[in-house]
Coordinates of C-alpha atoms and ligand atoms in Angstrom, one line a residue:
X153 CA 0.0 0.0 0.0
X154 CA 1.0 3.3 -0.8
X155 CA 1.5 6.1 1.1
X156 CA 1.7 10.1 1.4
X157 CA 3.4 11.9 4.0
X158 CA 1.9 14.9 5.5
X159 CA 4.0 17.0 8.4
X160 CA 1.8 18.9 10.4
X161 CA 3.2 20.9 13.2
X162 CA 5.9 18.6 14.6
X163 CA 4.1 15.6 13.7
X164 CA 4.5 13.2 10.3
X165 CA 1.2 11.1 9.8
X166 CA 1.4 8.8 6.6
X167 CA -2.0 8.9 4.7
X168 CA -2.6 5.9 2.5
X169 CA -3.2 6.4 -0.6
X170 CA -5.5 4.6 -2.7
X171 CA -6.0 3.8 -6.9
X172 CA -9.3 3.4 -8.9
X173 CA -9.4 0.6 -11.8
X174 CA -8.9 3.5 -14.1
X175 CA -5.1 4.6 -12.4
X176 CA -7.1 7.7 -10.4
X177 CA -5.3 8.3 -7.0
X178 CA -6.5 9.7 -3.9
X179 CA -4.7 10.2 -0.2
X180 CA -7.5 8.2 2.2
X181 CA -7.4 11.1 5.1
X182 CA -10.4 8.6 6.6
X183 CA -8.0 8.6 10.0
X184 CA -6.8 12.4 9.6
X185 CA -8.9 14.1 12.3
X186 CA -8.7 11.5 14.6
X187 CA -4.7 11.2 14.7
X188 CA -3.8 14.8 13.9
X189 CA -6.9 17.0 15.3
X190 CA -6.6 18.6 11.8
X191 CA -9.5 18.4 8.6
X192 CA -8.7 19.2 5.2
X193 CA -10.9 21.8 3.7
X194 CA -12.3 22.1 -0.4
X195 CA -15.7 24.5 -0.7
X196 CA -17.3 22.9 -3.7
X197 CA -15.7 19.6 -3.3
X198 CA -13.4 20.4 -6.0
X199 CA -10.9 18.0 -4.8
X200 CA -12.3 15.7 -2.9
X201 CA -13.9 12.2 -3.5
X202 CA -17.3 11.3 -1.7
X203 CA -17.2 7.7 -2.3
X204 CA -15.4 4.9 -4.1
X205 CA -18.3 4.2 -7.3
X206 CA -18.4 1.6 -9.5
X207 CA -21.0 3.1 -11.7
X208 CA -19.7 5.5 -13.9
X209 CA -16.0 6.9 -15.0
X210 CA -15.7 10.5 -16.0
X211 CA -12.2 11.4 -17.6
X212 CA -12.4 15.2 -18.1
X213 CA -8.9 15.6 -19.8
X214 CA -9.8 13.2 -22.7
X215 CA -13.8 13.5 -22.8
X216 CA -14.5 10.4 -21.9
X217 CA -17.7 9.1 -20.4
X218 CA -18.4 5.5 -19.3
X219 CA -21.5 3.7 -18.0
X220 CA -20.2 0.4 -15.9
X221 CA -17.7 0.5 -18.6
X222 CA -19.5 0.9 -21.7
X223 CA -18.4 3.8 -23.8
X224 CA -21.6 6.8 -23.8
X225 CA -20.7 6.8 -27.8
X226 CA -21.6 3.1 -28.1
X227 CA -24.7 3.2 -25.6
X228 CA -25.7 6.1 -27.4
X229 CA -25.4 4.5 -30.8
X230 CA -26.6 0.9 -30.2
X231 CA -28.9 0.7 -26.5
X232 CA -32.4 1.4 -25.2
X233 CA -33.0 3.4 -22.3
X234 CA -34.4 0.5 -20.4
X235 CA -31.1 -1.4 -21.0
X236 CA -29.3 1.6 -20.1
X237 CA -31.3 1.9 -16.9
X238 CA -31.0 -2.0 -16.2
X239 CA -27.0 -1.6 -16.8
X240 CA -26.8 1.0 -14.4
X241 CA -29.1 0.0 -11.2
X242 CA -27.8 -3.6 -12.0
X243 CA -24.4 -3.4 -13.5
X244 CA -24.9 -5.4 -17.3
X245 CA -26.3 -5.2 -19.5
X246 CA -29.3 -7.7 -19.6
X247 CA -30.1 -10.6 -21.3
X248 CA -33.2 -11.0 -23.7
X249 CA -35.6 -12.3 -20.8
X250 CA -33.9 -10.2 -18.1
X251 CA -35.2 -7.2 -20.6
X252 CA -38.4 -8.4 -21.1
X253 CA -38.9 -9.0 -17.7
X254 CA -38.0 -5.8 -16.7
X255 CA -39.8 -3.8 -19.0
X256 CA -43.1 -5.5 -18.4
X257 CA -42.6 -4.8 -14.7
X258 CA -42.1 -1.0 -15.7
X259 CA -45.0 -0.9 -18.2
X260 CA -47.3 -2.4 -15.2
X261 CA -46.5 0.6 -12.9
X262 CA -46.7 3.4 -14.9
X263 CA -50.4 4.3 -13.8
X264 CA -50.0 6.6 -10.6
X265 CA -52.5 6.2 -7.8
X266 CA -56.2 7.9 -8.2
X267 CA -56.0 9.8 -5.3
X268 CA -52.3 11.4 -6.1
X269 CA -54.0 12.7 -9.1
X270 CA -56.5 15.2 -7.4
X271 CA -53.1 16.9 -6.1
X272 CA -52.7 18.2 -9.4
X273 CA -55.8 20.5 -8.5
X274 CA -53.7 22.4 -5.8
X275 CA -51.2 23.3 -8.3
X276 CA -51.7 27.0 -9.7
X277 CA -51.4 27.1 -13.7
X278 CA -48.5 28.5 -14.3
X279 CA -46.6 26.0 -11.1
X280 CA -42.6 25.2 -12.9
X281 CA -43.3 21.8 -13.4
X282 CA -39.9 21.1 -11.3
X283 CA -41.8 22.2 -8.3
X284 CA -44.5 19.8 -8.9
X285 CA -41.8 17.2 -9.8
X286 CA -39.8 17.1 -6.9
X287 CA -43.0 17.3 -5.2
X288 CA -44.8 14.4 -6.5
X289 CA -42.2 12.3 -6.0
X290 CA -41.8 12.9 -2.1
X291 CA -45.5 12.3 -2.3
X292 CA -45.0 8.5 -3.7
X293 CA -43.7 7.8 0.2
X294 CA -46.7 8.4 1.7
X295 CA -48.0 5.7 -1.1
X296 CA -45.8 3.2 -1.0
X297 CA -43.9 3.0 2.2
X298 CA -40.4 1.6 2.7
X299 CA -40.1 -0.8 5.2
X300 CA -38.4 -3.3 4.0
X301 CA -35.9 -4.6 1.2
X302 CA -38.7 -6.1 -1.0
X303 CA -40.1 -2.8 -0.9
X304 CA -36.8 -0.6 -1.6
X305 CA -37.1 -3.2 -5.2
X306 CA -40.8 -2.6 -5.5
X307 CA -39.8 0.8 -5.4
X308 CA -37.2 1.4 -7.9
X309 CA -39.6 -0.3 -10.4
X310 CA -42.5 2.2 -9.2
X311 CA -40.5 5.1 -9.5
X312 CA -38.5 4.4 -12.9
X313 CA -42.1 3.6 -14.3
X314 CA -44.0 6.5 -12.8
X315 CA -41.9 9.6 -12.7
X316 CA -42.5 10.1 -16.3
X317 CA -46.4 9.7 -15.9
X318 CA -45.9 12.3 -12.9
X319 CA -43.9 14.9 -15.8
X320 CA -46.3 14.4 -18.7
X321 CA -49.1 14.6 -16.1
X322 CA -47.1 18.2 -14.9
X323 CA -46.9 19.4 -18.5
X324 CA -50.6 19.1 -18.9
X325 CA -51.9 20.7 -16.1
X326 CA -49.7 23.3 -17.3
X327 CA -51.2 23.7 -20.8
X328 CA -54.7 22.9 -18.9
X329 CA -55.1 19.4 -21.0
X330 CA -56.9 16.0 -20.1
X331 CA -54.4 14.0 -18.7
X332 CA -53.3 11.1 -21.0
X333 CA -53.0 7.8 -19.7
X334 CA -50.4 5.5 -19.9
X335 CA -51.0 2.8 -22.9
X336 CA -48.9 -0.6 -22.4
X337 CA -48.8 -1.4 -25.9
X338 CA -46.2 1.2 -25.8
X339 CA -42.6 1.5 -25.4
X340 CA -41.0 3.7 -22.5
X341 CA -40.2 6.7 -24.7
X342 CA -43.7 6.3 -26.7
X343 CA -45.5 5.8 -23.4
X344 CA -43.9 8.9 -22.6
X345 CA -44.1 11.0 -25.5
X346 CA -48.3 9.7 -26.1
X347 CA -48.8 11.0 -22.7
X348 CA -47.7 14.3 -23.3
X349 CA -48.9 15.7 -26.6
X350 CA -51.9 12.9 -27.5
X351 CA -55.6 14.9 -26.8
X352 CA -58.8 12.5 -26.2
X353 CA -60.0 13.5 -29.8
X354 CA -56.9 12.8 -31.2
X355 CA -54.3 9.6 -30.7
X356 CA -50.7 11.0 -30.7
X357 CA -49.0 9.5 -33.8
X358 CA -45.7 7.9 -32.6
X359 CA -43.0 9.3 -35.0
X360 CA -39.6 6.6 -34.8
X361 CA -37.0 10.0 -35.7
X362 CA -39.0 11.5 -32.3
X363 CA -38.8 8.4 -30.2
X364 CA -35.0 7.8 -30.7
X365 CA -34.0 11.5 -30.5
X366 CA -36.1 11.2 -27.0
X367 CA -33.9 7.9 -26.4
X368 CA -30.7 9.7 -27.1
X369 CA -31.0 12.3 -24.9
X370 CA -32.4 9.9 -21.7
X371 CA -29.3 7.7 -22.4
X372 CA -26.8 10.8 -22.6
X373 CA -28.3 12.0 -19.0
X374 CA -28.5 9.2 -17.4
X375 CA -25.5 9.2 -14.9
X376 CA -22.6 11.6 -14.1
X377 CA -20.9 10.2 -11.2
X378 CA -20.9 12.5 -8.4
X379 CA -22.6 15.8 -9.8
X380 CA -24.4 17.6 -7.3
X381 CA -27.8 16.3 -7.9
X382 CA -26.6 12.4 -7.6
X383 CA -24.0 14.0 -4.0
X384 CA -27.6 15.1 -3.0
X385 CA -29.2 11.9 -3.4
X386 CA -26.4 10.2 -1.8
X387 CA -26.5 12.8 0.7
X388 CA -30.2 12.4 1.8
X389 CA -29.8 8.8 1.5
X390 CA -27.0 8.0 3.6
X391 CA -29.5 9.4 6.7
X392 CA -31.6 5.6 5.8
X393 CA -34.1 8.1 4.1
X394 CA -36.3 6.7 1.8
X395 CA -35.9 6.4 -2.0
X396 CA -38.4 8.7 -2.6
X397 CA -37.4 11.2 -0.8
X398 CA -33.9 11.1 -1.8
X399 CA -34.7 11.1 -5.7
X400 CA -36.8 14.2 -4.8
X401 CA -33.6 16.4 -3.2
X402 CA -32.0 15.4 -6.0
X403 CA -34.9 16.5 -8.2
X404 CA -34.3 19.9 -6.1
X405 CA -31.2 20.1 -6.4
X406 CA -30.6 19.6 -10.3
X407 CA -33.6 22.7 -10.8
X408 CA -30.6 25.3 -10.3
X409 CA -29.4 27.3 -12.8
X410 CA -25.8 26.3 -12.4
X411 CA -26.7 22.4 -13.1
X412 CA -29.4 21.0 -14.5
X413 CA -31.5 24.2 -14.6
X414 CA -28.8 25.0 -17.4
X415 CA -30.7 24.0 -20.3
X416 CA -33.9 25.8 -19.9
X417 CA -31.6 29.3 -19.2
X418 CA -29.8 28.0 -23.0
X419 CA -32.2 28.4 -25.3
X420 CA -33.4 31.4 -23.3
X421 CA -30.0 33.1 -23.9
X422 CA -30.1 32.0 -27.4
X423 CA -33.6 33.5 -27.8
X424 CA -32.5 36.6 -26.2
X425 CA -29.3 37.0 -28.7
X426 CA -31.8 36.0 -31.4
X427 CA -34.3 38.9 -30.5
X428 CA -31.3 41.3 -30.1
X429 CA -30.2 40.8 -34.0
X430 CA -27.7 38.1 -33.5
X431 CA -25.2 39.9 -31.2
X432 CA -22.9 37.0 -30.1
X433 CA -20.1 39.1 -29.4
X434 CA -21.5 41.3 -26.9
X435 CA -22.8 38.2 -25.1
X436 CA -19.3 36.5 -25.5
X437 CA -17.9 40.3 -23.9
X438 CA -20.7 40.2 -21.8
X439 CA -19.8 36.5 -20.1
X440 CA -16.3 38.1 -19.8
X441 CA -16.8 40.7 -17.6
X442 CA -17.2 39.6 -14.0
X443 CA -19.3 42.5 -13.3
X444 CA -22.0 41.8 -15.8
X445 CA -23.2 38.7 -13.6
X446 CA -23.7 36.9 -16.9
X447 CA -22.8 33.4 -17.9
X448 CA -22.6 31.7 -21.3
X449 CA -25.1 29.0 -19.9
X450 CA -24.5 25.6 -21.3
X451 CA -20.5 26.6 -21.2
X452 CA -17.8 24.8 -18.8
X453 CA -17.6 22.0 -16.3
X454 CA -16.3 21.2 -13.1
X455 CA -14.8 18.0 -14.6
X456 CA -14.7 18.6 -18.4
X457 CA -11.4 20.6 -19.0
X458 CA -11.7 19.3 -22.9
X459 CA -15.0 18.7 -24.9
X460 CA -18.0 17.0 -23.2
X461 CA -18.5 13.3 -25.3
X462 CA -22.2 14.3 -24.3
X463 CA -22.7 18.0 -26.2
X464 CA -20.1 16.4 -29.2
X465 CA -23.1 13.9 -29.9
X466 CA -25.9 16.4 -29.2
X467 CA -24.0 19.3 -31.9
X468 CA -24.2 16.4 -34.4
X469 CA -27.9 14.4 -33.5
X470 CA -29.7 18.1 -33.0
X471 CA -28.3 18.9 -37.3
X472 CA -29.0 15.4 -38.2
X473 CA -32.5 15.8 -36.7
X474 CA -33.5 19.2 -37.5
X475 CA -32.5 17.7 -41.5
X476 CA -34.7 14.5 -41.1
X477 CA -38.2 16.5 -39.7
X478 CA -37.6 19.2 -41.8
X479 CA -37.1 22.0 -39.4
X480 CA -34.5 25.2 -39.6
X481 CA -34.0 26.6 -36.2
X482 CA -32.0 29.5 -35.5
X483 CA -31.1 28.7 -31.7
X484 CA -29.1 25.7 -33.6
X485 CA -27.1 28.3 -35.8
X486 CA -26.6 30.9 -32.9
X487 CA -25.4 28.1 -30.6
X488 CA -22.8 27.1 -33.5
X489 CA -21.6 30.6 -33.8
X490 CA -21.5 31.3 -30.1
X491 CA -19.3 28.2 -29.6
X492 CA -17.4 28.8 -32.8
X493 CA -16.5 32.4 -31.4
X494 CA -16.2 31.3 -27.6
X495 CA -13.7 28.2 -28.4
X496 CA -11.2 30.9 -30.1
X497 CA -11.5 33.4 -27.4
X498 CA -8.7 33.2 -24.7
X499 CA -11.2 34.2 -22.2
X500 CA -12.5 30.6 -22.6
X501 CA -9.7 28.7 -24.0
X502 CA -7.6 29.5 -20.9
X503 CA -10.1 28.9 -18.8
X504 CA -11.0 25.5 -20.5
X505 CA -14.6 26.3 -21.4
X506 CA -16.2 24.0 -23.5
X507 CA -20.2 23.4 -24.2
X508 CA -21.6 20.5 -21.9
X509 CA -24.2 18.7 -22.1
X510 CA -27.1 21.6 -21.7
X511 CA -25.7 23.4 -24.4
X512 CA -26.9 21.7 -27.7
X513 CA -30.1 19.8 -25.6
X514 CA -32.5 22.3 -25.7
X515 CA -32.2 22.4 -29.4
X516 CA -33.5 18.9 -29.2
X517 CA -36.2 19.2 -26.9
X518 CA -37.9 22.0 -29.1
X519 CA -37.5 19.9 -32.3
X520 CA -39.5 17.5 -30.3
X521 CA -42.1 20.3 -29.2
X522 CA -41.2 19.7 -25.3
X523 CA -41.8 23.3 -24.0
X524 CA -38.6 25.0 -22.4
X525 CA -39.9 24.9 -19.0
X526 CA -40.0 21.2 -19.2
X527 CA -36.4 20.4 -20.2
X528 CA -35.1 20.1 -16.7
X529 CA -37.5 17.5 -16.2
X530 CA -36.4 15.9 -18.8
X531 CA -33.0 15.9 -17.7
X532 CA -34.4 14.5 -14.5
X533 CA -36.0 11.5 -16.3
X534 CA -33.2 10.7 -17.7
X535 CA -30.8 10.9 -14.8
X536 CA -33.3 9.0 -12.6
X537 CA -31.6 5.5 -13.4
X538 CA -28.3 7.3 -12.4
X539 CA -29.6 8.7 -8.9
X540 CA -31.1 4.9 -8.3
X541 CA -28.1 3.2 -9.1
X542 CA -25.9 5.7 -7.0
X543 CA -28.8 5.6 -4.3
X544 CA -28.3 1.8 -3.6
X545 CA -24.6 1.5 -4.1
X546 CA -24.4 4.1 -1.2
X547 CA -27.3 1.7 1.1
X548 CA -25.0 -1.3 -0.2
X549 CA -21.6 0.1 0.4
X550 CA -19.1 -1.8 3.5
X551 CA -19.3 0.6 6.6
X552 CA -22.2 3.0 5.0
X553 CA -22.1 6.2 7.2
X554 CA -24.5 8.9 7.8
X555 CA -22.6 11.7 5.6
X556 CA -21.6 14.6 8.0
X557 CA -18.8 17.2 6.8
X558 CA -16.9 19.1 9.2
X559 CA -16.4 23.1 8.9
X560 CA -13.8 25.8 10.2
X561 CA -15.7 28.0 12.6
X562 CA -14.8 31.7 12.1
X563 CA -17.5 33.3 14.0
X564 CA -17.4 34.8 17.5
X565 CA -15.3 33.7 20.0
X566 CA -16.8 33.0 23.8
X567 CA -18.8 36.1 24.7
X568 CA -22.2 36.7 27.6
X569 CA -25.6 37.1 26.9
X570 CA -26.6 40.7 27.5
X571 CA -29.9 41.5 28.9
X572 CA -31.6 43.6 25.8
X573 CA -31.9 46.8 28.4
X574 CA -28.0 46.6 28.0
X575 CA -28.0 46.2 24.5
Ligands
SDX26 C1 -24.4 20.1 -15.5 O1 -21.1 18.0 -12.5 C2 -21.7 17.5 -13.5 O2 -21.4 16.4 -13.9 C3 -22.9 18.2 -14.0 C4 -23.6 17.7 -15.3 C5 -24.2 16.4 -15.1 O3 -24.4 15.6 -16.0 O4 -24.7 16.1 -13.9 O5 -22.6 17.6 -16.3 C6 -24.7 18.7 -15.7 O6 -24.7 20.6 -14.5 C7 -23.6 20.8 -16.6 C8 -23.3 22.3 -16.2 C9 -24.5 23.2 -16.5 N1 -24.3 24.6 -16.0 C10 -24.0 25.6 -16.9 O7 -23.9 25.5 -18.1 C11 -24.0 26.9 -16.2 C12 -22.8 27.7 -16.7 N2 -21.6 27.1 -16.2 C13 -20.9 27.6 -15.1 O8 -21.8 28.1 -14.1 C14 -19.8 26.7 -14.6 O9 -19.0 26.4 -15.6 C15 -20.1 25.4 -13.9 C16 -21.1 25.6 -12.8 C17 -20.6 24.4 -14.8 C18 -18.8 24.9 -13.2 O10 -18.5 25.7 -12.2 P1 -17.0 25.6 -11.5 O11 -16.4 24.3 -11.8 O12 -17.2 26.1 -10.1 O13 -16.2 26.7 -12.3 P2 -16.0 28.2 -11.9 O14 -17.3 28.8 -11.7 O15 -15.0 28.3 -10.8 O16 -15.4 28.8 -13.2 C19 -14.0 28.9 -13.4 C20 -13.7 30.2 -14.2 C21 -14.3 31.4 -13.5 O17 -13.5 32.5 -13.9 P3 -12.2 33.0 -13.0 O18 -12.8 33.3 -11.6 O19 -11.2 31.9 -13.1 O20 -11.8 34.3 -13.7 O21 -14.5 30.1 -15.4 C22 -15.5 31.1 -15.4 C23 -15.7 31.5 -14.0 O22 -16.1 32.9 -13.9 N3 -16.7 30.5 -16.0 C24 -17.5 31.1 -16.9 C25 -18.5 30.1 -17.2 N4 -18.2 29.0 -16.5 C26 -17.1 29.2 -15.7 N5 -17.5 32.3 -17.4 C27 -18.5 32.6 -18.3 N6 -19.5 31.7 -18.6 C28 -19.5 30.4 -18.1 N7 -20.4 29.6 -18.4

């Protein structure tokens, strides 16, 4: 076992250190605090590592992305979303019957409860349907309870099944539709898609170009290792809080702007550019200038110092799309030119600010009519099979602890309570 070295005060303490499969290296500081009195401290978790994961690998200096090994390119090419789901809660890819199996259990639970239907009602009109989201989804614990491991499986089936009956059912109160229900003759992506834009005097026409563009973009979302969302669930979870619950603070948690929020605030940007004739450059001078408070959304990563495998296939399925249904956007062209003129800007280059995954999604979400404020929620369908799959390897893991960071205290020192007379 290797080692570090660390000299604190007059006192050596060796750290071990450890190595991933993929040759990554950390210093275990597991028995820091307790031999040395010191902690180490990283705001933003920049450098630190929550967990050992066998889930996903991330290599942000050569763009690589990995699900239980499997390269995102050839998932992305050549899987389902079901398989991609079973490959990640499970770890493989399934077998014919294991696939069958499994998507007949999730096409028998996609119907939500009656009575969680009537709390649509509460909802006002114009509710984000990421509030409703993340609140529906707590709700499904007061349903179905979790008290013991058969139901933690039951569960996972119930909520990869009916979290996308819970968005199309959030995207029609919003547009003040019938809700659609489920149909099992259909596939997970069709169920999905019929739910949202089929009306009772009309049957939605499934469209195969629609359905796998939908496909794509669940499999490109579906894990990210330890983004904030997934540390959220993981998080909430390592308290024994239910499924549920967890998958809802992650729901939370991927709503902001800086994460998975991004996508919405993209083709808003672009839209803005659009209506102001096409200006890139003042937006590009704009995202410079620290004062402005303005982001290129959809630019840079906290792990991507090179290109995102994930917007790479999104810049080239959103053109291929827009081609096959006929359809000339010009969010597509602005987001070419902004990240033509960003990529040879130093500002960015030095920084090592490429587009991630939000920034070419949002043109695919509008080819497939998904309104804007719905494309976090899709983001959260996607990365639902991610959150499960990171959920249960955290229950699962040897010597699972109740997370619980530590913090240097730089408030007041001792000092009295003085009567308010005094004061
Ligand atoms: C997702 O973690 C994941 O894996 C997330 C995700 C997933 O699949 O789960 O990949 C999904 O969340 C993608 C990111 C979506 N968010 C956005 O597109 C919002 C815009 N991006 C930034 O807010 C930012 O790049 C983050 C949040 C993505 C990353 O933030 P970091 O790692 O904390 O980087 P930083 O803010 O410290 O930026 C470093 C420098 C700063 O400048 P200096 O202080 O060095 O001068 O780069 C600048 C930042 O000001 N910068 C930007 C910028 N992003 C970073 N400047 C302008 N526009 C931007 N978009």
């Amino acid at each position: 076992m290797k080692s570090a070295k660390l000299i604190l005060d007059n006192q050596t303490i060796e750290l071990p250190i450890i190595e991933g499969s993929e040759g990554e290296r950390a210093v275990d500081i597991t028995k820091l605090r307790n031999n040395t009195g010191f902690i180490t401290l990283d705001p933003g978790y920049g450098n630190t590592g929550s967990c050992e994961s066998s889930i996903t690998f991330i290599d942000g200096e050569k763009g690589i992305l990995r699900y239980r090994g499997i390269p995102i390119e050839q998932l992305a090419e050549n899987a389902t979303f079901s398989e991609v789901m079973y490959l990640l809660i499970k770890g493989a890819l399934p077998t014919k019957n294991e696939i069958t199996s499994f998507n007949n259990e999730l096409t028998y639970h996609t119907m939500i409860h009656e009575d969680m239907k009537r709390f649509f009602d509460g909802y006002p009109m114009n509710a984000h349907p990421m509030g409703v989201l993340a609140s529906m989804v707590a709700a499904l614990s007061t349903f179905y309870p979790e008290n013991s491991e058969g139901d933690v499986d039951n569960n996972i089936i119930r909520l990869l099944a009916k979290m996308k009956t819970l968005a199309a059912f959030a995207y029609k109160k919003s547009v003040g539709q019938p809700f659609m229900y489920p149909k099992n003759k259909y596939s997970f992506e069709e169920n999905f898609l019929q739910m949202m834009f089929a009306v009772p005097s009309e049957p939605y026409e499934i469209d195969p170009v629609v359905t796998d563009a939908l496909r794509l973009l669940l499999i490109l979302h579906a894990d990210h290792e330890q983004n904030c969302s997934t540390s959220t669930v993981r998080m909430v979870g390592s308290s024994l809080a239910n499924l549920f619950i967890s998958v809802s603070a992650g729901i939370s948690a991927l709503w902001g702007p800086l994460h998975g929020g991004a996508n919405q605030r993209v083709i808003e940007m672009l839209s803005k550019i659009e209506k102001d004739g096409g200006n890139y450059k003042k937006y590009v001078n704009m995202a410079k200038d620290k004062n402005s408070g303005f982001k290129l959304m959809g630019f840079g990563h906290r792990v991507y110092k090179n290109f995102d495998p994930r917007a790479k296939i999104l810049k080239s399925a959103s053109d291929r799309l827009l081609n096959k249904l006929g359809i000339s956007d010009p969010m597509l062209s602005i987001a070419k030119e902004l990240e033509e003129i960003a990529l040879n800007d130093d500002f960015f280059v030095e920084r090592k600010l490429y587009p991630n995954v939000d920034f070419y999604s949002g043109i695919i979400y509008r080819a497939l009519g998904i309104p804007t404020r719905m494309y976090t929620v899709m983001f959260a369908l996607g990365r639902l099979p991610g959150w499960i799959a990171q959920w249960m390897e955290l229950r699962q893991a040897k010597g699972a602890r109740i997370s619980r960071p530590r913090q240097i205290y730089t408030g007041s020192t001792l000092r009295g309570f003085v009567p308010i007379s005094e004061r």
